[in-house]
Short mmCIF file of C-alpha atoms and ligand atoms in Angstrom, two decimals:
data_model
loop_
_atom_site.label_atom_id
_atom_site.label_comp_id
_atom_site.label_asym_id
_atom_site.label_seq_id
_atom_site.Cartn_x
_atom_site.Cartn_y
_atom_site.Cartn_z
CA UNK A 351 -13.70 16.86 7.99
CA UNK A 352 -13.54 15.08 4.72
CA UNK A 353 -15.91 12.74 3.60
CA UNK A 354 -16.10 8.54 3.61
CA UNK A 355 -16.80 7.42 0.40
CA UNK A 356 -19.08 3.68 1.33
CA UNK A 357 -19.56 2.96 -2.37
CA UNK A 358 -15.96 3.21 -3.75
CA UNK A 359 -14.71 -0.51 -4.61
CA UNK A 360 -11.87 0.50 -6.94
CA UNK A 361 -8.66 2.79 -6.62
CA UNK A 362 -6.08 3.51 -9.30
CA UNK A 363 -8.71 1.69 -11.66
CA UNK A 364 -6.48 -1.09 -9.55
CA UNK A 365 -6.87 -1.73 -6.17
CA UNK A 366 -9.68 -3.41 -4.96
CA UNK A 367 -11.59 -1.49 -2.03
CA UNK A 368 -13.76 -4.22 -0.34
CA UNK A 369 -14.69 -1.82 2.29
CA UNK A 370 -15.21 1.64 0.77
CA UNK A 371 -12.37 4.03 2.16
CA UNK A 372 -12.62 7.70 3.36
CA UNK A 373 -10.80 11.37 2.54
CA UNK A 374 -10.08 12.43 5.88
CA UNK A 375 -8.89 16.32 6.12
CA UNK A 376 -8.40 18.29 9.51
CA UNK A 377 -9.30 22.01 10.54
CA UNK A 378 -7.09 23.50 13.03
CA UNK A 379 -8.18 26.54 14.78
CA UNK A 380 -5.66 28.76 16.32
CA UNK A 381 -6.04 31.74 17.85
CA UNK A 382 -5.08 33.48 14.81
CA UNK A 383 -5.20 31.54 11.85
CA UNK A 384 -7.34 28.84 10.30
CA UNK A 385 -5.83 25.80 8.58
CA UNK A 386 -6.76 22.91 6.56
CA UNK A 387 -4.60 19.89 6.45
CA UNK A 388 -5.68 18.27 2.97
CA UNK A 389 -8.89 18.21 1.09
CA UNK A 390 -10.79 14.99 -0.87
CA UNK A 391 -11.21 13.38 -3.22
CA UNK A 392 -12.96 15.57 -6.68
CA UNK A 393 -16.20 13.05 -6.41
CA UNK A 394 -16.00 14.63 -3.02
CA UNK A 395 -16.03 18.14 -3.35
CA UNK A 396 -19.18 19.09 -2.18
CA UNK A 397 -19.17 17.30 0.79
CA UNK A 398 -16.19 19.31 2.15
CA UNK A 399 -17.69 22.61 0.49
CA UNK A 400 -20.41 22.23 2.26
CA UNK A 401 -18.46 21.30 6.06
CA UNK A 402 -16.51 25.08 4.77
CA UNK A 403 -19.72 26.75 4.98
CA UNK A 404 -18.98 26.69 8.87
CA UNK A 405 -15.69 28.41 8.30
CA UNK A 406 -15.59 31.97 7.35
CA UNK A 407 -12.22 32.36 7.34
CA UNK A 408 -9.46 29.94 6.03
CA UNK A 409 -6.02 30.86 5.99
CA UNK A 410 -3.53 28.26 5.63
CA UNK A 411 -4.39 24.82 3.28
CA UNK A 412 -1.93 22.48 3.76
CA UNK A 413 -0.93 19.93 1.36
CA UNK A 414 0.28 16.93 2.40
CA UNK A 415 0.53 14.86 -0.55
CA UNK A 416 -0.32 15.91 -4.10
CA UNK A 417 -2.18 12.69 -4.91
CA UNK A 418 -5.40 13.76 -6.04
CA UNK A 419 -7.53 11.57 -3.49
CA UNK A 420 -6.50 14.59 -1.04
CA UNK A 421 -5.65 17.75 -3.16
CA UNK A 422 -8.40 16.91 -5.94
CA UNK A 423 -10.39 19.94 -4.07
CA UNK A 424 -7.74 22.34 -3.96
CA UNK A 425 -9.20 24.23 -6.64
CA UNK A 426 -12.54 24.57 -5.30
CA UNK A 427 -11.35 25.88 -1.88
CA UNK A 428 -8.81 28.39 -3.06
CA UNK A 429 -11.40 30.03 -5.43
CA UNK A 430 -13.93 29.95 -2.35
CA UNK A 431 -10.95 31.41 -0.12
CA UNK A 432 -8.90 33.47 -2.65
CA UNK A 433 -6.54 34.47 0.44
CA UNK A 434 -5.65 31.42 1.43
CA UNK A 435 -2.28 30.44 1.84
CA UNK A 436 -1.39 26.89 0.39
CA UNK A 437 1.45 25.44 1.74
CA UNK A 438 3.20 22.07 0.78
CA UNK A 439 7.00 21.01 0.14
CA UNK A 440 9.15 22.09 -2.23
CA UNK A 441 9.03 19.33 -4.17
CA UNK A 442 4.88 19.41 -4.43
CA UNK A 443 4.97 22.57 -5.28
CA UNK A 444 5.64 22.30 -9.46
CA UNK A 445 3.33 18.96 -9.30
CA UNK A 446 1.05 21.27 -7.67
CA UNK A 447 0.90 23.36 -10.57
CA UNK A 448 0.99 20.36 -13.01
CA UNK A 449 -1.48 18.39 -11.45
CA UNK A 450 -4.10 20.78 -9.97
CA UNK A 451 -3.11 23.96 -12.35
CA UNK A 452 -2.69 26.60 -9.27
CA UNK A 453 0.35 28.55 -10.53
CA UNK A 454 3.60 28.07 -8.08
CA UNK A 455 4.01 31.12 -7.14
CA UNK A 456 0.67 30.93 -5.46
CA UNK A 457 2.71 28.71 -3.08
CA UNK A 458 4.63 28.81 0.20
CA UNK A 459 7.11 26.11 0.72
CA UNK A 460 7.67 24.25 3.96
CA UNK A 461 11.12 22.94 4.53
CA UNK A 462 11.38 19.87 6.59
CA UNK A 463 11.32 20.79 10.44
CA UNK A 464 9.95 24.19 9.57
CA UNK A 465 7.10 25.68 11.70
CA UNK A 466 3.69 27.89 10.97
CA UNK A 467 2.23 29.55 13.61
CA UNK A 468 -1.55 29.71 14.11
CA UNK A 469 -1.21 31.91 17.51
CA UNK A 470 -1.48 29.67 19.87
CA UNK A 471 -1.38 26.34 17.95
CA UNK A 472 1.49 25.47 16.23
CA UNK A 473 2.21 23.14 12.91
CA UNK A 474 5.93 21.83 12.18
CA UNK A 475 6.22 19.88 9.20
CA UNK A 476 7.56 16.72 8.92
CA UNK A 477 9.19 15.72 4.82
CA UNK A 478 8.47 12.09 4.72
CA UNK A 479 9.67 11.40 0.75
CA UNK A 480 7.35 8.36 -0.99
CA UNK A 481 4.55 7.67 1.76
CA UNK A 482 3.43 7.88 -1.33
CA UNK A 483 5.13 10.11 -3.83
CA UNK A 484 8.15 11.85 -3.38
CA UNK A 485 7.05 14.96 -2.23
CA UNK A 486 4.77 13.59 0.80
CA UNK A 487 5.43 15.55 4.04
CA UNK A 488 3.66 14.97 7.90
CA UNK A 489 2.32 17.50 9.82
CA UNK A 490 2.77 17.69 13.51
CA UNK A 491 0.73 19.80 15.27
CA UNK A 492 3.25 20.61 18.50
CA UNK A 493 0.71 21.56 21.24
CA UNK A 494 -1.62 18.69 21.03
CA UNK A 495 0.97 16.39 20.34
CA UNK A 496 -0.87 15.10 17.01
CA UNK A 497 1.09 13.54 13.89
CA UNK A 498 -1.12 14.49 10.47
CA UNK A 499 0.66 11.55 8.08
CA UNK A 500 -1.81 11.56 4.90
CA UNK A 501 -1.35 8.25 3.21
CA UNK A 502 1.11 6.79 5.74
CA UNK A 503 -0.59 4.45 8.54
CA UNK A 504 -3.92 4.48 6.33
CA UNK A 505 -6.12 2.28 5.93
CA UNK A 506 -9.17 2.49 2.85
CA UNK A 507 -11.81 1.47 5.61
CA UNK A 508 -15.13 3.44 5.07
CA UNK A 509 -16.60 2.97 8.77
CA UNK A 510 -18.54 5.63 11.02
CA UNK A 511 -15.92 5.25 13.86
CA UNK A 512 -14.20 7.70 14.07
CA UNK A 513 -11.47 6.24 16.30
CA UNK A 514 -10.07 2.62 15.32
CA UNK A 515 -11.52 1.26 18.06
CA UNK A 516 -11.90 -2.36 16.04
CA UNK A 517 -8.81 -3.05 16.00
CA UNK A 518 -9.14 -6.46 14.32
CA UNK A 519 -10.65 -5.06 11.49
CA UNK A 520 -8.21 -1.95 11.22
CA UNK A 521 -5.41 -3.82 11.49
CA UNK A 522 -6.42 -6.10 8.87
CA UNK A 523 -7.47 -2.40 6.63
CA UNK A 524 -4.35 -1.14 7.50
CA UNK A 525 -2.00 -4.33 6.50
CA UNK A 526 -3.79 -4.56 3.06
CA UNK A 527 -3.22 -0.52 2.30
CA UNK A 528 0.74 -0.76 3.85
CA UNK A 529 0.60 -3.87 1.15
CA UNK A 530 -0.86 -2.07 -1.81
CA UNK A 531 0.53 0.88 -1.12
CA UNK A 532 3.61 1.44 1.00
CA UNK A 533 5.26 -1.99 0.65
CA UNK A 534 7.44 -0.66 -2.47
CA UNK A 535 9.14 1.95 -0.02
CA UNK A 536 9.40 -0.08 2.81
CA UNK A 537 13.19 0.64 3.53
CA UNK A 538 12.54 4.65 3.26
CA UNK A 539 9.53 3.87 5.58
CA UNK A 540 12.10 2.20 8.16
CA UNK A 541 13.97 5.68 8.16
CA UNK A 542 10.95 7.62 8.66
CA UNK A 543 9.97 5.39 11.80
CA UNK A 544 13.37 6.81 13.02
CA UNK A 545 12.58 10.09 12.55
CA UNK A 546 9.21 9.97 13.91
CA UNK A 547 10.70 8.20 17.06
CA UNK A 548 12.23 11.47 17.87
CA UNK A 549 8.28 13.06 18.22
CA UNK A 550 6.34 12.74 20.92
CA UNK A 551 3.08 11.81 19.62
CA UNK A 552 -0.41 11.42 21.27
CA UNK A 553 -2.41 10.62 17.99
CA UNK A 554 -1.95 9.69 14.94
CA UNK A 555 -4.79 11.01 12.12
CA UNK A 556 -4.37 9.63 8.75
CA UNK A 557 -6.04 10.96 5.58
CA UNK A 558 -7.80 7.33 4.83
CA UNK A 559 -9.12 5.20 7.65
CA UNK A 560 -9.82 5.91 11.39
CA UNK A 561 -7.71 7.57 13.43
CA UNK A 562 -5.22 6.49 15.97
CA UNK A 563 -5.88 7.57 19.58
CA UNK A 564 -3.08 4.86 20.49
CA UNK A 565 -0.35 5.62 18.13
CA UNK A 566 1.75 2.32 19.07
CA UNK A 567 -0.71 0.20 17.74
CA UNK A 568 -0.05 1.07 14.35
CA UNK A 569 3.22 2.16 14.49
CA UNK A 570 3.97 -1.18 16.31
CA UNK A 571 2.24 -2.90 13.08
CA UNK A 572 4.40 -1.12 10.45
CA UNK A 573 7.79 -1.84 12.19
CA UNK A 574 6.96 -5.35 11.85
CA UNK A 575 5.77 -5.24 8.69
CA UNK A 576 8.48 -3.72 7.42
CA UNK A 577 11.49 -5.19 9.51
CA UNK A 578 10.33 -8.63 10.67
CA UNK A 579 11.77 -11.66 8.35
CA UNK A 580 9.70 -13.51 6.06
CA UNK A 581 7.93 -16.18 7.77
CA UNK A 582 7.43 -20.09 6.63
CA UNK A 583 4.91 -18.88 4.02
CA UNK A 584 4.64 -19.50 0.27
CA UNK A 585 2.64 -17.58 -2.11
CA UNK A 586 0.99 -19.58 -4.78
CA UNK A 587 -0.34 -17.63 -7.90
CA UNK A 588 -1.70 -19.83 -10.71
CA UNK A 589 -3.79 -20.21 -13.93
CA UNK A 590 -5.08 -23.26 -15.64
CA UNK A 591 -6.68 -23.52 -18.94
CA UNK A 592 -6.86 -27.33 -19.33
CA UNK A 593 -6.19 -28.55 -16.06
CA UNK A 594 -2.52 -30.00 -16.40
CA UNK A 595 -1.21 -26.75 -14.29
CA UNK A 596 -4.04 -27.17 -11.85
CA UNK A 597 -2.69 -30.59 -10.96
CA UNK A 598 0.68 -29.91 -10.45
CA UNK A 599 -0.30 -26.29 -8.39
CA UNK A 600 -2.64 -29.41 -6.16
CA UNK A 601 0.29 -31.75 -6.02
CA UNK A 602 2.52 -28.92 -4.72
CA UNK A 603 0.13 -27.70 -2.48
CA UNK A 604 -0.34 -31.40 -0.38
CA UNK A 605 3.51 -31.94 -0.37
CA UNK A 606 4.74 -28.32 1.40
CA UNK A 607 1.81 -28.88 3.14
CA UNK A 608 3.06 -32.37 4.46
CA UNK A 609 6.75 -31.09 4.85
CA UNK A 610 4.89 -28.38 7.32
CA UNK A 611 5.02 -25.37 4.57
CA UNK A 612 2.20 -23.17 4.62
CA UNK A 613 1.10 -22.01 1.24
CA UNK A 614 -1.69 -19.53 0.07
CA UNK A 615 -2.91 -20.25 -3.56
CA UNK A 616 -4.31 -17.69 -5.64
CA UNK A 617 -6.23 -18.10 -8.57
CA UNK A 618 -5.61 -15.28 -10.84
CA UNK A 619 -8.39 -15.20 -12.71
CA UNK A 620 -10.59 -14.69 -9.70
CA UNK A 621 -8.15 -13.73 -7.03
CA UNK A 622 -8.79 -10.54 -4.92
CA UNK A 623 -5.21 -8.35 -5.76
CA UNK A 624 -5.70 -7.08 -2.49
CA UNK A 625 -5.59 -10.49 -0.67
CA UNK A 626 -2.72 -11.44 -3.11
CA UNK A 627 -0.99 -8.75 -1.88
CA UNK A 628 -1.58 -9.03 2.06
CA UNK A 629 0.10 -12.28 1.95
CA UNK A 630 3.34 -10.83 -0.26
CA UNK A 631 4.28 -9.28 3.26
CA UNK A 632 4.94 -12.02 5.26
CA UNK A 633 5.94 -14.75 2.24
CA UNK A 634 9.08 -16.38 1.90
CA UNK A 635 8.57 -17.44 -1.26
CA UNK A 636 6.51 -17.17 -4.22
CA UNK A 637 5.69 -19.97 -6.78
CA UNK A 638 4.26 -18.81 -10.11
CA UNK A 639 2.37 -21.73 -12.30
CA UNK A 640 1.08 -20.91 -15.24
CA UNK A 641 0.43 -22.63 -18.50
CA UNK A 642 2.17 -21.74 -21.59
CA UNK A 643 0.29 -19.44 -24.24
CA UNK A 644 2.00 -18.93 -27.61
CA UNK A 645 5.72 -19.09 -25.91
CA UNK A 646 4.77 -17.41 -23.10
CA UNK A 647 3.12 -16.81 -19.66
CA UNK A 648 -0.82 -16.79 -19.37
CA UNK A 649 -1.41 -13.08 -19.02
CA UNK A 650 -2.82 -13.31 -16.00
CA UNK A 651 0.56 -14.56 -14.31
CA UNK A 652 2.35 -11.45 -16.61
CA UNK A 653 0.30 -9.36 -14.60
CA UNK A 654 0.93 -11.52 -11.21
CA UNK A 655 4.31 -11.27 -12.09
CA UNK A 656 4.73 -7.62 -12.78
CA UNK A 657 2.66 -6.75 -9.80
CA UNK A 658 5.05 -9.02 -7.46
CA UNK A 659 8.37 -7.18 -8.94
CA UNK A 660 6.45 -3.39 -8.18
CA UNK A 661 5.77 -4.20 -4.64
CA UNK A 662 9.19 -5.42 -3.18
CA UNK A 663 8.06 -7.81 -1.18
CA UNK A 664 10.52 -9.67 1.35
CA UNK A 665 10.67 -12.84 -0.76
CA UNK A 666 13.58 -14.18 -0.97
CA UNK A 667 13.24 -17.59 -2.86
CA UNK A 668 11.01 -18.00 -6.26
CA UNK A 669 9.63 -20.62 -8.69
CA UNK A 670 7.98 -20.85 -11.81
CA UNK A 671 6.03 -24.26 -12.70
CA UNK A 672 3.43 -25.20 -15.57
CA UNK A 673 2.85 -26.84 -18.85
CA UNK A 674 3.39 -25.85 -22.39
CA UNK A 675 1.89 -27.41 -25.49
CA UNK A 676 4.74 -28.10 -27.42
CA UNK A 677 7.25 -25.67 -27.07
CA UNK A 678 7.82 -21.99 -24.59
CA UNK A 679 10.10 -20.25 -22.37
CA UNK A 680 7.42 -18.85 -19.97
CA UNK A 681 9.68 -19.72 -16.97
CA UNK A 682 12.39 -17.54 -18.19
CA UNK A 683 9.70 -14.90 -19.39
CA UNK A 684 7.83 -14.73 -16.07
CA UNK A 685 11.09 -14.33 -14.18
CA UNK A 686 11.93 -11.41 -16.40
CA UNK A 687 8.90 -9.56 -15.57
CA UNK A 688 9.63 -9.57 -11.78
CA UNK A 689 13.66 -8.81 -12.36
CA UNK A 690 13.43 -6.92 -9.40
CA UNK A 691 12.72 -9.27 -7.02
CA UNK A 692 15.52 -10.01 -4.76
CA UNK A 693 14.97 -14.05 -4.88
CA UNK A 694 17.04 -16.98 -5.60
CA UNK A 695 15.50 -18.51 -8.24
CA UNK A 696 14.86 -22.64 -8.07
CA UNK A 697 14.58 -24.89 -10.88
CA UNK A 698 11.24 -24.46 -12.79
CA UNK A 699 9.03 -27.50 -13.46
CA UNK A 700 6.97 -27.78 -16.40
CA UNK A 701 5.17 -30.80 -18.08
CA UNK A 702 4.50 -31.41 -21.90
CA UNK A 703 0.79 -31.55 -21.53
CA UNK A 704 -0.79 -33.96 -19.02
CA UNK A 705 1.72 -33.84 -15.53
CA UNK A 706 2.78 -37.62 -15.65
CA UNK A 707 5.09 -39.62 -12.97
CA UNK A 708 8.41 -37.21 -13.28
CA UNK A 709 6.96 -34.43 -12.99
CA UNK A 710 5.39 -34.94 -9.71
CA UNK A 711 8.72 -36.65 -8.55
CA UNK A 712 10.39 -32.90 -9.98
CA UNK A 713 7.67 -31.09 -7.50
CA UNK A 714 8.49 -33.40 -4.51
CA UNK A 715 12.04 -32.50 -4.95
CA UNK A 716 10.82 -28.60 -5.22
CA UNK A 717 8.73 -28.96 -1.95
CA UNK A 718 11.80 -30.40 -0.12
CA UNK A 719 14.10 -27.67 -1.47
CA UNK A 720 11.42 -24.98 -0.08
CA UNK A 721 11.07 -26.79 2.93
CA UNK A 722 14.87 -27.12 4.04
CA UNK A 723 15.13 -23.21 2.84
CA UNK A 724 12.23 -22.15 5.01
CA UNK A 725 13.85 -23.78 7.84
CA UNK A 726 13.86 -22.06 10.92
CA UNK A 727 11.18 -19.41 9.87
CA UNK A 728 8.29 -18.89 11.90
FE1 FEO B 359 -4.33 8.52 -0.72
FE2 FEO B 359 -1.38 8.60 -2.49
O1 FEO B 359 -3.12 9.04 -2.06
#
């Protein structure tokens, strides 16, 4: 159930969505009881109103994840079904109330590992902390050997398969949402692969994207997304208002390139966040340029900046290169902004104006020192 949503090209007022992405939620009939694992999206409601008017009776909702993009219907559904039993973890249960403004004590709490009976079908759930907010939780449902893992293994992909049976494209999907998305928890998301090791599972049904009839694939994906090294890969995000940064970001470009350094260049002020992003998994390092405005960064590499520190990538080296005008500490200001980068930080570069023949000479030297540190990466 649920509803794909083809025209949606923002989330957050944030992420890009260049293919759409969908609200998936899942009815499971038991011999005795009805449940609903998640809802959509508000813009959404009537399309899953409507898929209820097949189901006279609904007795359990689960929610997964509080996030609105699932729960925004919750309202809608519990005045349609004023029996229903909601049921999410302890720790959703006040942002329940705060978020969606159905009083706690309207709902049952789910410790992790406990079980709800359906009569024959039966739904253990799984707490799985900050896939995407802290009080996320799975839902396995034992006798068909499914995983239910709302954001986690997601992908915004708006498609009319069902299955991801382009796998190509969904792994693609999937590697820019675990980017945008999951990257920043990516060492609680190592202990949750633990835990789910432990499960049997036959499928895996996510609440954005297709589902996964061959759970490996993706769980494969994530493991080495989140435990594989960085590879020989710099990240190059850059502005340039007169052209001074634009030859140095050039320069740099041709000599990693030469010393056998790959490097994706972004140009902020046009640059897809979601590609940006992507590439943050697998860099090594990440080379800011950016021309000096009043003392400062251009705000377009503040916001590259910030947005590097919030999603933890792997990086583990970092630069900062540009020109100023006549005076600025944007090299010192732009490392500030991503303190929370783990990186070893190499000498900045920056040029008075014009680039002239010491400053390229200073970016040869920076290209060797990336080089020799990328040694041995893949
Ligand atoms: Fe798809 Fe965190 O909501």
């Amino acid at each position: 159930m649920g509803a794909i949503d083809w025209d949606r090209r923002l989330f957050d007022e944030l992420i890009p969505l260049p293919d759409g992405t969908s609200y998936n939620a899942y009815l499971v009939r038991g011999s005795e009881r009805t449940a609903l694992i998640d809802s959509a999206d508000p813009a959404k409601s009537e399309e899953i109103l409507a898929q209820l008017d097949a189901v006279e009776r609904l007795d359990v909702l689960v929610i997964q994840h509080v996030e609105q993009d699932h729960s925004g219907t919750l309202p809608a559904i519990v005045a349609r079904y004023p029996d229903v039993r909601v049921v999410a973890s302890p720790k959703a249960a006040p942002m329940i109330a705060h978020h969606l403004g159905l009083p706690e004590d309207r709902i049952t709490t789910a410790e992790d590992g406990e079980t709800l009976s359906l009569g024959d079908r039966t739904l253990e759930f799984v707490h799985a902390p900050w896939v995407h907010w802290p009080e996320t939780m799975l839902t396995y449902l034992r006798e068909e050997k499914i995983l239910f893992t709302c954001d986690l293994f997601g992908s915004h992909l708006a498609t009319s398969d069902l299955i991801a049976i382009d796998r190509p494209r969904v792994y693609e999907s999937a590697k820019r949402y675990f980017a945008e998305i999951m990257m920043p928890f990516s060492s609680l998301i190592k202990g949750h692969l633990e835990k789910l090791a432990a499960y049997d599972v036959a499928m895996i049904c996510p609440s954005h994207g297709p589902i996964y009839d061959d759970p490996d694939f993706i769980i494969d994906a994530y493991r080495h997304w989140v435990l594989d090294p960085p590879k020989n890969l710099v990240v190059l995000p850059y502005t340039s208002m007169h052209g001074s940064t634009r030859q140095m970001v050039d320069h740099l470009i041709e000599r990693l390139a030469e010393r056998g350094v790959r490097v994706e260049p972004f140009n902020m002020t046009v640059t897809d966040l979601g590609e940006y992003a992507v590439r943050l998994v697998d860099a090594a390092t990440v080379v800011f340029a950016t021309p000096t405005v009043l003392v400062g960064p251009h705000p377009n590499i503040v916001f590259a900046a910030y947005l590097t520190g919030a999603l933890r990538p792997k990086l583990k080296h970092g630069a900062v290169i540009g020109s100023f005008g006549w005076a600025g500490k944007a090299a010192e200001q732009t490392q500030a902004l991503c303190a929370s980068l783990k990186v070893e930080w190499l000498d900045p570069v920056f040029t008075q104006g014009l680039p002239r023949r010491e400053t390229f000479e200073a970016l040869d030297a920076l290209a060797d020192e990336i080089a020799a540190r990328h040694e041995g990466l893949t």
